[in-house]
Amino acid sequence: MYYCFPIELKKLIPESKLEGFLFFDEEHNCFFDCNHRKVNIKGKKILIISDIFRLYEMFDLIEDFEGISINTIEDIENVKHWANFIEPHHRDVSIITGQDFEDLAFLTCLFEQYGVNGSIFLKTVEKDFHGIITIIDIVEPDSPFRKAMKYHLQDEFMISPVITIDEDNLGKQEYRAFIHNRVITSISRPLHKTYHRIPKEVIQFINTIIKELPNDFPDYFVLDVASSKGKLDILEFNAIETAVPYLYNSRMAENPSDLTHQDIIALPKYKTEECSFSGEEPPVSPLFDDIPGSFAHDFHQALTGENKMHPAFSALFGHQFIKY
């Protein structure tokens, strides 16, 4: 299997110097390996690695050159809609559309379930926004939330009760597992520079979730789980093509014998981070509030009046995302 990504990401992907990694060069209209040798991908299995903006373009390229994508576009959509395939063990997750926030019966149901002082956790299915929204903001017609939602009535959202994730001296007890062909190939807490171990019960829980998945769910994905009130549960699934790897995560389909990191300082050979046992972690990536057309952008603008535009995007690129 090959791992393939756009040439623009070459400097951002540490594994790019390894055998088996390819990049597409638009200038020469072909795929190259780490030694800049041209590679014919016809009939070869390919796992795409991309940012969310180039993902579908990469699917088209793989098809044009007669490669075989490990996941299909339908697989990506199924991973995004994971709540239609499996339920968390300790909380309810529903997929709705923005149109539901215009429905009085739906608003009444939320009001009755969570109370006037309650809140829900809301995340776009496209992963450009996540946050805690108060019931007051949801039911108030002129709130910034409702003003932004008017532009996203056809968009899909996941809603669930707000949960508190357990913490220890390293922060929130969250875990990200890369799954290849329904086998855990790497797992890490969301830390980039801090050595840590993984409890055995986390591995066992993730394997339980994998076994519970229906046959029509994709075999390649990323699973995030967390501990809340001492109980492990699903946080979310992500497309393996676009998921960010943490310290012990690898995009590669390796079969490590030490998923719990008993050899705590042993890292994949391509990892170059300067790590410690109490490292200073990089800041959390911001939401896409500077991408025109995203819910995050429109909600930010409704809250602050600021129309943010990411400097890296051209006017044409920004226009492609504008929905209104």
Coordinates of C-alpha atoms in Angstrom, one line a residue:
M1 CA 0.0 0.0 0.0
Y2 CA 1.2 3.5 -0.8
Y3 CA 0.5 6.7 1.1
C4 CA -0.1 9.7 -1.1
F5 CA -0.4 13.4 -0.5
P6 CA -0.3 16.7 -2.4
I7 CA 3.2 18.2 -2.9
E8 CA 2.1 21.3 -0.9
L9 CA 2.1 19.1 2.3
K10 CA 5.5 17.6 1.7
K11 CA 7.3 19.6 4.4
L12 CA 4.4 19.1 6.9
I13 CA 4.4 15.3 6.8
P14 CA 7.4 13.7 8.7
E15 CA 6.8 10.4 7.0
S16 CA 7.3 11.9 3.5
K17 CA 11.0 10.7 3.5
L18 CA 10.0 7.1 4.0
E19 CA 9.6 4.4 1.4
G20 CA 6.0 3.9 0.4
F21 CA 5.1 7.6 0.6
L22 CA 4.2 9.4 -2.6
F23 CA 3.3 12.9 -3.5
F24 CA 1.6 14.3 -6.5
D25 CA 3.5 16.9 -8.5
E26 CA 1.1 19.1 -10.5
E27 CA 3.9 20.7 -12.5
H28 CA 4.9 17.3 -13.9
N29 CA 1.5 15.7 -13.6
C30 CA 2.7 12.5 -12.0
F31 CA 3.4 10.8 -8.7
F32 CA 6.9 10.7 -7.2
D33 CA 8.3 8.7 -4.3
C34 CA 10.6 10.0 -1.5
N35 CA 13.6 9.7 -3.8
H36 CA 11.8 11.8 -6.5
R37 CA 11.4 8.7 -8.8
K38 CA 8.3 8.6 -10.9
V39 CA 5.8 6.0 -9.8
N40 CA 3.0 4.4 -11.8
I41 CA 0.1 3.8 -9.3
K42 CA -2.1 1.9 -11.7
G43 CA -3.8 -1.0 -9.8
K44 CA -2.0 0.0 -6.6
K45 CA -3.8 0.5 -3.3
I46 CA -3.5 4.1 -2.1
L47 CA -4.2 5.7 1.3
I48 CA -4.7 9.4 0.7
I49 CA -3.3 11.9 3.2
S50 CA -4.6 15.4 2.7
D51 CA -6.0 18.5 4.3
I52 CA -9.8 18.8 4.0
F53 CA -9.6 21.2 1.1
R54 CA -7.6 19.0 -1.3
L55 CA -9.1 15.7 -0.2
Y56 CA -11.7 15.2 -3.0
E57 CA -9.2 16.5 -5.6
M58 CA -6.9 13.8 -4.5
F59 CA -9.6 11.2 -4.9
D60 CA -10.1 12.4 -8.5
L61 CA -6.3 12.2 -9.2
I62 CA -6.1 8.6 -7.9
E63 CA -9.0 7.6 -10.1
D64 CA -7.5 9.5 -13.1
F65 CA -4.2 7.5 -12.7
E66 CA -6.1 4.2 -12.2
G67 CA -5.0 3.8 -8.6
I68 CA -7.3 2.2 -5.9
S69 CA -8.2 4.4 -3.0
I70 CA -8.4 2.5 0.3
N71 CA -11.4 4.5 1.2
T72 CA -14.1 5.7 -1.2
I73 CA -15.9 9.1 -0.9
E74 CA -18.8 7.1 0.4
D75 CA -16.6 5.7 3.1
I76 CA -15.5 9.2 4.1
E77 CA -19.1 10.3 4.4
N78 CA -20.0 7.2 6.5
V79 CA -17.2 8.1 8.9
K80 CA -18.5 11.6 9.2
H81 CA -21.9 10.2 9.9
W82 CA -20.6 7.7 12.4
A83 CA -23.5 8.3 14.8
N84 CA -25.8 6.6 12.3
F85 CA -23.8 3.4 12.7
I86 CA -23.0 3.1 16.4
E87 CA -24.1 4.8 19.6
P88 CA -21.8 5.9 22.4
H89 CA -22.2 3.9 25.6
H90 CA -23.0 6.7 28.0
R91 CA -24.5 9.6 26.0
D92 CA -26.9 10.3 23.2
V93 CA -25.6 11.7 19.9
S94 CA -28.0 12.9 17.2
I95 CA -27.5 14.2 13.6
I96 CA -29.8 17.0 12.7
T97 CA -29.9 19.8 10.1
G98 CA -29.8 23.6 10.7
Q99 CA -33.5 23.6 9.6
D100 CA -34.4 21.8 12.8
F101 CA -33.5 25.0 14.8
E102 CA -36.4 26.7 12.9
D103 CA -38.8 24.0 14.1
L104 CA -40.8 25.0 17.2
A105 CA -41.4 21.4 18.2
F106 CA -37.7 20.7 18.1
L107 CA -36.9 23.8 20.2
T108 CA -39.5 22.9 22.7
C109 CA -38.1 19.4 23.0
L110 CA -34.6 20.9 23.7
F111 CA -36.0 23.3 26.2
E112 CA -37.8 20.6 28.1
Q113 CA -34.8 18.2 28.0
Y114 CA -32.1 20.6 29.1
G115 CA -33.9 23.4 30.9
V116 CA -33.7 27.2 30.5
N117 CA -30.2 27.3 31.9
G118 CA -28.9 24.2 30.1
S119 CA -26.5 23.7 27.2
I120 CA -25.7 21.2 24.5
F121 CA -22.5 20.3 22.7
L122 CA -22.8 21.0 19.0
K123 CA -20.4 20.0 16.2
T124 CA -20.7 20.4 12.4
V125 CA -20.6 17.0 10.6
E126 CA -17.9 18.7 8.3
K127 CA -15.8 19.3 11.5
D128 CA -15.4 23.1 10.9
F129 CA -17.0 24.0 14.3
H130 CA -17.5 22.6 17.7
G131 CA -18.6 24.2 20.9
I132 CA -21.1 24.4 23.8
I133 CA -24.3 26.3 22.9
T134 CA -26.7 27.5 25.6
I135 CA -30.4 26.7 25.2
I136 CA -31.2 30.4 25.6
D137 CA -29.1 31.1 22.5
I138 CA -30.7 28.3 20.6
V139 CA -34.3 29.4 21.3
E140 CA -33.7 33.2 21.0
P141 CA -34.5 34.1 17.4
D142 CA -32.0 37.1 17.3
S143 CA -29.1 35.4 19.0
P144 CA -25.8 35.3 17.1
F145 CA -26.2 31.5 16.9
R146 CA -29.5 31.7 15.2
K147 CA -28.4 34.5 12.9
A148 CA -25.5 32.4 11.7
M149 CA -27.7 29.3 11.4
K150 CA -29.9 31.0 8.8
Y151 CA -27.1 30.5 6.3
H152 CA -26.7 26.8 7.2
L153 CA -30.2 25.4 7.3
Q154 CA -29.1 22.5 5.0
D155 CA -25.9 21.8 6.9
E156 CA -25.7 18.8 9.2
F157 CA -24.8 19.0 12.9
M158 CA -24.2 16.6 15.7
I159 CA -25.7 17.4 19.1
S160 CA -25.2 15.7 22.4
P161 CA -25.3 16.5 26.1
V162 CA -22.2 18.3 27.4
I163 CA -19.8 16.0 29.1
T164 CA -16.8 16.7 31.4
I165 CA -13.7 14.8 30.4
D166 CA -11.6 13.5 33.3
E167 CA -8.2 15.0 33.7
D168 CA -4.8 14.0 35.2
N169 CA -1.4 15.7 35.4
L170 CA -1.1 15.5 31.6
G171 CA -4.5 17.1 30.9
K172 CA -7.7 15.6 29.5
Q173 CA -7.8 11.8 29.3
E174 CA -8.5 11.6 25.6
Y175 CA -7.0 9.0 23.3
R176 CA -6.7 8.9 19.5
A177 CA -6.4 5.5 17.7
F178 CA -5.5 5.0 14.1
I179 CA -7.4 1.9 12.7
H180 CA -6.2 0.1 9.6
N181 CA -8.4 -2.8 8.4
R182 CA -10.2 -2.7 11.8
V183 CA -6.9 -3.2 13.7
I184 CA -5.4 -0.6 16.1
T185 CA -2.0 0.3 14.6
S186 CA -1.2 3.3 16.8
I187 CA -2.7 5.2 19.8
S188 CA -1.8 8.4 21.5
R189 CA -3.2 11.0 23.8
P190 CA -3.6 14.4 22.1
L191 CA -0.1 15.4 23.0
H192 CA 2.8 16.2 20.7
K193 CA 5.8 16.6 23.0
T194 CA 5.0 14.7 26.2
Y195 CA 5.9 11.1 26.8
H196 CA 3.0 9.0 28.2
R197 CA 1.6 5.5 28.5
I198 CA -1.8 4.2 27.5
P199 CA -3.9 2.2 30.0
K200 CA -4.6 -1.4 28.9
E201 CA -8.3 -0.8 29.5
V202 CA -8.3 1.9 26.8
I203 CA -7.0 -0.6 24.2
Q204 CA -9.6 -3.1 25.3
F205 CA -12.4 -0.6 25.1
I206 CA -11.4 0.5 21.5
N207 CA -11.3 -3.2 20.4
T208 CA -14.8 -3.6 21.9
I209 CA -16.0 -0.6 19.8
I210 CA -14.4 -2.0 16.6
K211 CA -16.2 -5.3 17.2
E212 CA -19.6 -3.4 17.6
L213 CA -19.3 -1.7 14.3
P214 CA -21.6 -2.9 11.5
N215 CA -20.1 -4.6 8.4
D216 CA -21.0 -1.6 6.2
F217 CA -18.9 0.8 8.2
P218 CA -15.4 1.6 6.7
D219 CA -12.4 -0.5 7.8
Y220 CA -10.0 2.4 7.9
F221 CA -10.7 5.3 10.3
V222 CA -9.5 7.2 13.3
L223 CA -11.4 6.8 16.6
D224 CA -11.2 9.2 19.5
V225 CA -12.3 8.0 23.0
A226 CA -12.2 9.7 26.4
S227 CA -12.9 9.0 30.1
S228 CA -15.7 10.9 31.7
K229 CA -16.7 10.2 35.4
G230 CA -14.4 7.2 35.3
K231 CA -16.1 5.6 32.2
L232 CA -14.7 5.3 28.7
D233 CA -16.8 6.3 25.8
I234 CA -16.7 7.3 22.1
L235 CA -15.9 10.9 21.4
E236 CA -16.0 10.8 17.6
F237 CA -14.7 9.1 14.5
N238 CA -12.6 10.9 11.9
A239 CA -11.5 10.2 8.4
I240 CA -8.0 8.6 8.5
E241 CA -7.1 10.7 5.4
T242 CA -7.3 14.1 7.2
A243 CA -6.9 13.2 10.9
V244 CA -4.0 14.9 12.8
P245 CA -1.5 12.4 14.3
Y246 CA -0.2 13.0 17.8
L247 CA 3.1 11.9 19.4
Y248 CA 2.7 8.1 19.2
N249 CA 0.2 8.1 16.3
S250 CA 1.3 7.0 12.8
R251 CA -0.5 7.2 9.5
M252 CA 1.3 4.0 8.5
A253 CA -0.3 0.6 8.8
E254 CA 2.3 -0.7 11.2
N255 CA 1.5 -3.5 13.8
P256 CA 3.3 -2.4 16.9
S257 CA 3.6 -4.8 19.8
D258 CA 3.7 -2.0 22.4
L259 CA 0.4 -0.1 22.1
T260 CA 0.6 0.9 25.7
H261 CA 4.1 2.5 25.3
Q262 CA 5.9 0.6 28.0
D263 CA 9.0 1.7 26.3
I264 CA 7.9 5.2 26.8
I265 CA 10.6 7.1 24.9
A266 CA 10.5 4.8 21.8
L267 CA 9.1 6.8 18.9
P268 CA 8.8 6.1 15.2
K269 CA 12.1 6.8 13.5
Y270 CA 10.6 9.7 11.5
K271 CA 9.5 11.5 14.6
T272 CA 11.8 14.4 15.4
E273 CA 10.0 16.2 18.3
E274 CA 12.0 17.2 21.3
C275 CA 10.0 15.5 24.0
S276 CA 10.0 15.4 27.7
F277 CA 7.9 14.0 30.5
S278 CA 6.2 17.3 31.1
G279 CA 6.6 19.0 27.7
E280 CA 5.2 22.3 26.8
E281 CA 2.5 21.5 24.2
P282 CA 1.8 23.6 21.1
P283 CA -1.5 25.6 21.1
V284 CA -4.7 23.9 20.0
S285 CA -5.5 24.5 16.4
P286 CA -8.1 27.2 15.9
L287 CA -11.5 26.6 14.4
F288 CA -12.1 27.4 10.7
D289 CA -13.5 30.8 11.6
D290 CA -11.5 32.4 8.8
I291 CA -12.9 30.2 6.0
P292 CA -15.8 31.9 4.3
G293 CA -18.9 29.8 4.1
S294 CA -18.1 27.7 7.2
F295 CA -20.4 27.8 10.1
A296 CA -17.5 28.7 12.3
H297 CA -16.9 31.8 10.2
D298 CA -20.5 32.9 10.1
F299 CA -21.0 32.3 13.9
H300 CA -17.8 34.3 14.6
Q301 CA -19.0 37.2 12.4
A302 CA -22.4 37.2 14.1
L303 CA -20.8 37.3 17.5
T304 CA -18.1 39.9 16.9
G305 CA -19.0 41.7 13.6
E306 CA -15.5 40.7 12.3
N307 CA -15.4 39.2 8.8
K308 CA -12.2 37.1 9.1
M309 CA -10.4 35.9 5.9
H310 CA -7.4 33.6 6.0
P311 CA -4.5 35.3 4.2
A312 CA -3.5 32.0 2.5
F313 CA -6.8 31.8 0.5
S314 CA -7.2 33.6 -2.8
A315 CA -10.4 35.4 -3.6
L316 CA -11.2 32.6 -6.0
F317 CA -10.7 29.9 -3.4
G318 CA -12.7 31.8 -0.8
H319 CA -15.5 32.3 -3.4
Q320 CA -15.8 28.5 -3.7
F321 CA -16.8 28.2 -0.1
I322 CA -19.3 31.0 0.0
K323 CA -22.8 29.6 0.1
Y324 CA -24.9 32.8 0.1

